[in-house]
PDB file of C-alpha atoms in Angstrom:
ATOM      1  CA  UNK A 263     -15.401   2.666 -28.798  1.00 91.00           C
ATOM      2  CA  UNK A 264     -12.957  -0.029 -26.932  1.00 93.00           C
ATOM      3  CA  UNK A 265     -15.331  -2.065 -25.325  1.00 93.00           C
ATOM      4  CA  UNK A 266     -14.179  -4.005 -21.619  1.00 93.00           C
ATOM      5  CA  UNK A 267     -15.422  -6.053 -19.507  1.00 92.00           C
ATOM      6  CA  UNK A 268     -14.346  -5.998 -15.775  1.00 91.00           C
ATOM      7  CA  UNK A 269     -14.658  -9.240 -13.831  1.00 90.00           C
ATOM      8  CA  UNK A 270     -15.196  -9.120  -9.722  1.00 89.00           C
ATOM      9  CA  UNK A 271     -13.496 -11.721  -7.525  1.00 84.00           C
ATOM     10  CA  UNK A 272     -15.314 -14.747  -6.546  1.00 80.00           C
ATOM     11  CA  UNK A 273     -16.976 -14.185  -3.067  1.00 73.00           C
ATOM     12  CA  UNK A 274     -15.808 -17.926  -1.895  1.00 69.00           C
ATOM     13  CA  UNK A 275     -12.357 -17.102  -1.253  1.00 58.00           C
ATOM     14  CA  UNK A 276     -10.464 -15.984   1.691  1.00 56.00           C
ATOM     15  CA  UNK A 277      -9.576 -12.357   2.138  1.00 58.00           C
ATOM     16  CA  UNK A 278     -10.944  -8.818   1.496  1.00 62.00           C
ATOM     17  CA  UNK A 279     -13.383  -8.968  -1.223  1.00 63.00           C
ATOM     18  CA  UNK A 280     -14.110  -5.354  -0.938  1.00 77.00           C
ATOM     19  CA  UNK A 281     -11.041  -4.025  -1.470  1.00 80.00           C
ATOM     20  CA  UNK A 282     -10.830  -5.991  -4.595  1.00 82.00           C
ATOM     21  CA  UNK A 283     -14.573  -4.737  -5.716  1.00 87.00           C
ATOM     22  CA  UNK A 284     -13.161  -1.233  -5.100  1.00 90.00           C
ATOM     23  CA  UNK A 285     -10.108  -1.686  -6.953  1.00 89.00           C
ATOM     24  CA  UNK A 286     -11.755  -3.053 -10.164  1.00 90.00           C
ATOM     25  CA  UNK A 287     -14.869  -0.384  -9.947  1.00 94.00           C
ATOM     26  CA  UNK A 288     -12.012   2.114  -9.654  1.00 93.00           C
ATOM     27  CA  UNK A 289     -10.492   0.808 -12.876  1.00 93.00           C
ATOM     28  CA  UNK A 290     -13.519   0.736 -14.187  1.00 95.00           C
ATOM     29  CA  UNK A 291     -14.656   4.428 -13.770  1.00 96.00           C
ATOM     30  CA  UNK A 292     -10.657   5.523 -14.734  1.00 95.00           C
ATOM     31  CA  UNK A 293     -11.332   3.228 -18.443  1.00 95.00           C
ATOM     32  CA  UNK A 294     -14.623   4.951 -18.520  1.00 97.00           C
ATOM     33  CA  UNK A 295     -13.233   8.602 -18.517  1.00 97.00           C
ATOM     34  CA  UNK A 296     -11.301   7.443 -20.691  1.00 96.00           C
ATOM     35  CA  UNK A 297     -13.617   6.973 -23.573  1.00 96.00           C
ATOM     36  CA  UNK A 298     -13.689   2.960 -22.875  1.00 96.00           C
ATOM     37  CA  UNK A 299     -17.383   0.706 -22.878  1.00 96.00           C
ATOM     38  CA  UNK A 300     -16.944  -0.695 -19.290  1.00 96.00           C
ATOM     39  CA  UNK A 301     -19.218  -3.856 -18.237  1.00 95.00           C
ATOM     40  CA  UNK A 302     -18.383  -5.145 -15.055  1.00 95.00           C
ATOM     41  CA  UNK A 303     -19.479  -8.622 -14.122  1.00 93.00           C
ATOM     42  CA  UNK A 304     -19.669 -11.545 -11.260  1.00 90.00           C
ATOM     43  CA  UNK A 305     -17.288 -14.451 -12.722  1.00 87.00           C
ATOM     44  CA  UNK A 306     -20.347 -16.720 -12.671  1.00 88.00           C
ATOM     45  CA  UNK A 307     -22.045 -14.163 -15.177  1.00 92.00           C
ATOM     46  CA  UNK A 308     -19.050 -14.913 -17.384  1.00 89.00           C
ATOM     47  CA  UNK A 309     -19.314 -17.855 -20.020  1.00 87.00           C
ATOM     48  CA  UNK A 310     -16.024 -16.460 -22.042  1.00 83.00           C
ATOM     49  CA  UNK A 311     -18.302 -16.057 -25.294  1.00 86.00           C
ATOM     50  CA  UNK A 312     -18.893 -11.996 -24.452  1.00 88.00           C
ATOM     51  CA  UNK A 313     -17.405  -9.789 -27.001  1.00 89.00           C
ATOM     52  CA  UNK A 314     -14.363  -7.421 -25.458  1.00 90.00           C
ATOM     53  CA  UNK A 315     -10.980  -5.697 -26.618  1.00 89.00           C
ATOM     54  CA  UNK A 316     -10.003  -6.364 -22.958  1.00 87.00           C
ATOM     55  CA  UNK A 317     -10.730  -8.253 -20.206  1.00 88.00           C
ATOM     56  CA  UNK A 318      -9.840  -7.037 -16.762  1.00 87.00           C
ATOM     57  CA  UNK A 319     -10.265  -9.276 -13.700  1.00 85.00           C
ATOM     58  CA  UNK A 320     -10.351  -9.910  -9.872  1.00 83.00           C
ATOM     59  CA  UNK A 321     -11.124 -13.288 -10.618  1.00 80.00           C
ATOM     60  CA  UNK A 322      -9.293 -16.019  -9.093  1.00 76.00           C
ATOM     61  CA  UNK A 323     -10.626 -19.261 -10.095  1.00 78.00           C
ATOM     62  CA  UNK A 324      -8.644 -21.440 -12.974  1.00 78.00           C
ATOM     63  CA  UNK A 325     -11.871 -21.318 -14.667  1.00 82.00           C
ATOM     64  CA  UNK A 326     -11.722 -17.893 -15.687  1.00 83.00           C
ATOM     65  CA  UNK A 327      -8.518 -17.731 -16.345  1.00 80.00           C
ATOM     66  CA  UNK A 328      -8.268 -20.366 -19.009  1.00 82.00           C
ATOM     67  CA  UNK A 329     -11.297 -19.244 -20.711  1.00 83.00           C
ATOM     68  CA  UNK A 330      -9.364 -15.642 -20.821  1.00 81.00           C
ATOM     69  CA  UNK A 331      -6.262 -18.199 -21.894  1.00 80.00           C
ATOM     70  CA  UNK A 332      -8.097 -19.813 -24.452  1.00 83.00           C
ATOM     71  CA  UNK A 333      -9.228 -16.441 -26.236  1.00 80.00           C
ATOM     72  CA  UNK A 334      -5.857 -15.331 -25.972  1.00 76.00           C
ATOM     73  CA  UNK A 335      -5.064 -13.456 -23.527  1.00 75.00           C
ATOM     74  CA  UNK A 336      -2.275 -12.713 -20.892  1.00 69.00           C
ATOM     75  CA  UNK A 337      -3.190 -13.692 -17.490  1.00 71.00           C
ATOM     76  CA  UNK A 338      -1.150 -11.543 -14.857  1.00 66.00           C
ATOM     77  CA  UNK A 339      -0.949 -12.666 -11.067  1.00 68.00           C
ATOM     78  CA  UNK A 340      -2.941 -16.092 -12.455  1.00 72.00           C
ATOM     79  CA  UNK A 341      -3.698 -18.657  -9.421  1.00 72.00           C
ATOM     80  CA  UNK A 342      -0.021 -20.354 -10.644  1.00 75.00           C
ATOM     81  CA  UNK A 343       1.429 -17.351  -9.974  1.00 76.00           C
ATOM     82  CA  UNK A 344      -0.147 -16.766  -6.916  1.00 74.00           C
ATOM     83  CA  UNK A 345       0.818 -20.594  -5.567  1.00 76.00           C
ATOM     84  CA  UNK A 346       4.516 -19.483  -7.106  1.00 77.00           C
ATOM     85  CA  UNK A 347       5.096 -16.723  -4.622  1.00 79.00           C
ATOM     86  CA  UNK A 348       4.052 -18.383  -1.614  1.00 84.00           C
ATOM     87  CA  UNK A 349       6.660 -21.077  -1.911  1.00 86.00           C
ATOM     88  CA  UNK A 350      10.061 -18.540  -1.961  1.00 84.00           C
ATOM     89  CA  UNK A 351      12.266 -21.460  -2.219  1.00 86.00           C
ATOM     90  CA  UNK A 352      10.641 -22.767  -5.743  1.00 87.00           C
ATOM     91  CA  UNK A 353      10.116 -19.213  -6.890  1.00 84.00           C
ATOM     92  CA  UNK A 354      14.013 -18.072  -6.091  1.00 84.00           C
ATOM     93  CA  UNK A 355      14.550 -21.298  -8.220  1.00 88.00           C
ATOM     94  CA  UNK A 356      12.595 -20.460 -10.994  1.00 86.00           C
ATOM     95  CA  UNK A 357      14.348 -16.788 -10.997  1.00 86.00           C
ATOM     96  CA  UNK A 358      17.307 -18.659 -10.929  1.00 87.00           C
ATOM     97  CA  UNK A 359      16.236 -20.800 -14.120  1.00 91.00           C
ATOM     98  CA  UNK A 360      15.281 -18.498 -15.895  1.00 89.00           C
ATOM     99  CA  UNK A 361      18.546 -16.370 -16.131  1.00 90.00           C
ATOM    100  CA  UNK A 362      17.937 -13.494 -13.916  1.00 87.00           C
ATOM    101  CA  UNK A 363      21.111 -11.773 -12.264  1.00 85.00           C
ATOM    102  CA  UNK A 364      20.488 -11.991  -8.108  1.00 81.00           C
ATOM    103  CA  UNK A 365      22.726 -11.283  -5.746  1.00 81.00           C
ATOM    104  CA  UNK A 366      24.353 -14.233  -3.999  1.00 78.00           C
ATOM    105  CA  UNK A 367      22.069 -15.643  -1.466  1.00 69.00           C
ATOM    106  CA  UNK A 368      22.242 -18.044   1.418  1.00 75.00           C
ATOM    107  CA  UNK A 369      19.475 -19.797   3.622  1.00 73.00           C
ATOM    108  CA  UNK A 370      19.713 -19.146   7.184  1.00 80.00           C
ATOM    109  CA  UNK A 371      17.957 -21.405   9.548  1.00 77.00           C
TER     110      UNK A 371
END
């Protein structure tokens, strides 16, 4: 059996924690019909040592996400990212960098 563990987001941060809860328990329940082991923890209950095939998360903190880093795996919508896609003008520059075709743009002020 594929074993997971699902990790909630930290309730210090701004926003909706709910909605994130719900998300993840909903993932959760879908990995479970599936035939998957499903733990779901609080990211303080994670020390990174816990045996997994995957790791799902909420979790916002660079904490977690190295220790996920650091056993290998791929981080998606990581706090970097996050910080990324508030700043539009360093993101569209990064796009830019890193080949993608966009359309001609111009800043209006």
């Amino acid at each position: 059996m594929i074993k997971a563990i699902g990790l909630y987001r930290e309730t210090k941060l701004q926003g909706n924690q709910n909605k994130d809860s719900k998300i993840l328990d909903l993932t959760a329940n879908e990995l479970r019909i599936k035939g998957f082991d499903v733990l779901t923890k609080k990211p303080e209950d994670f020390s990174g040592k816990e045996i997994a095939d995957i790791v799902f998360t909420m979790a916002r903190t660079r904490k977690i996400n190295n220790l996920l880093k650091e056993r290998g795996g791929f981080v998606i919508n990581s706090p970097e990212a996050i910080l990324l896609s508030i700043n539009r003008e360093l993101a569209y520059k990064k796009v830019i960098e890193s080949g993608v075709n966009v359309l001609e743009t111009r800043k209006i002020e």
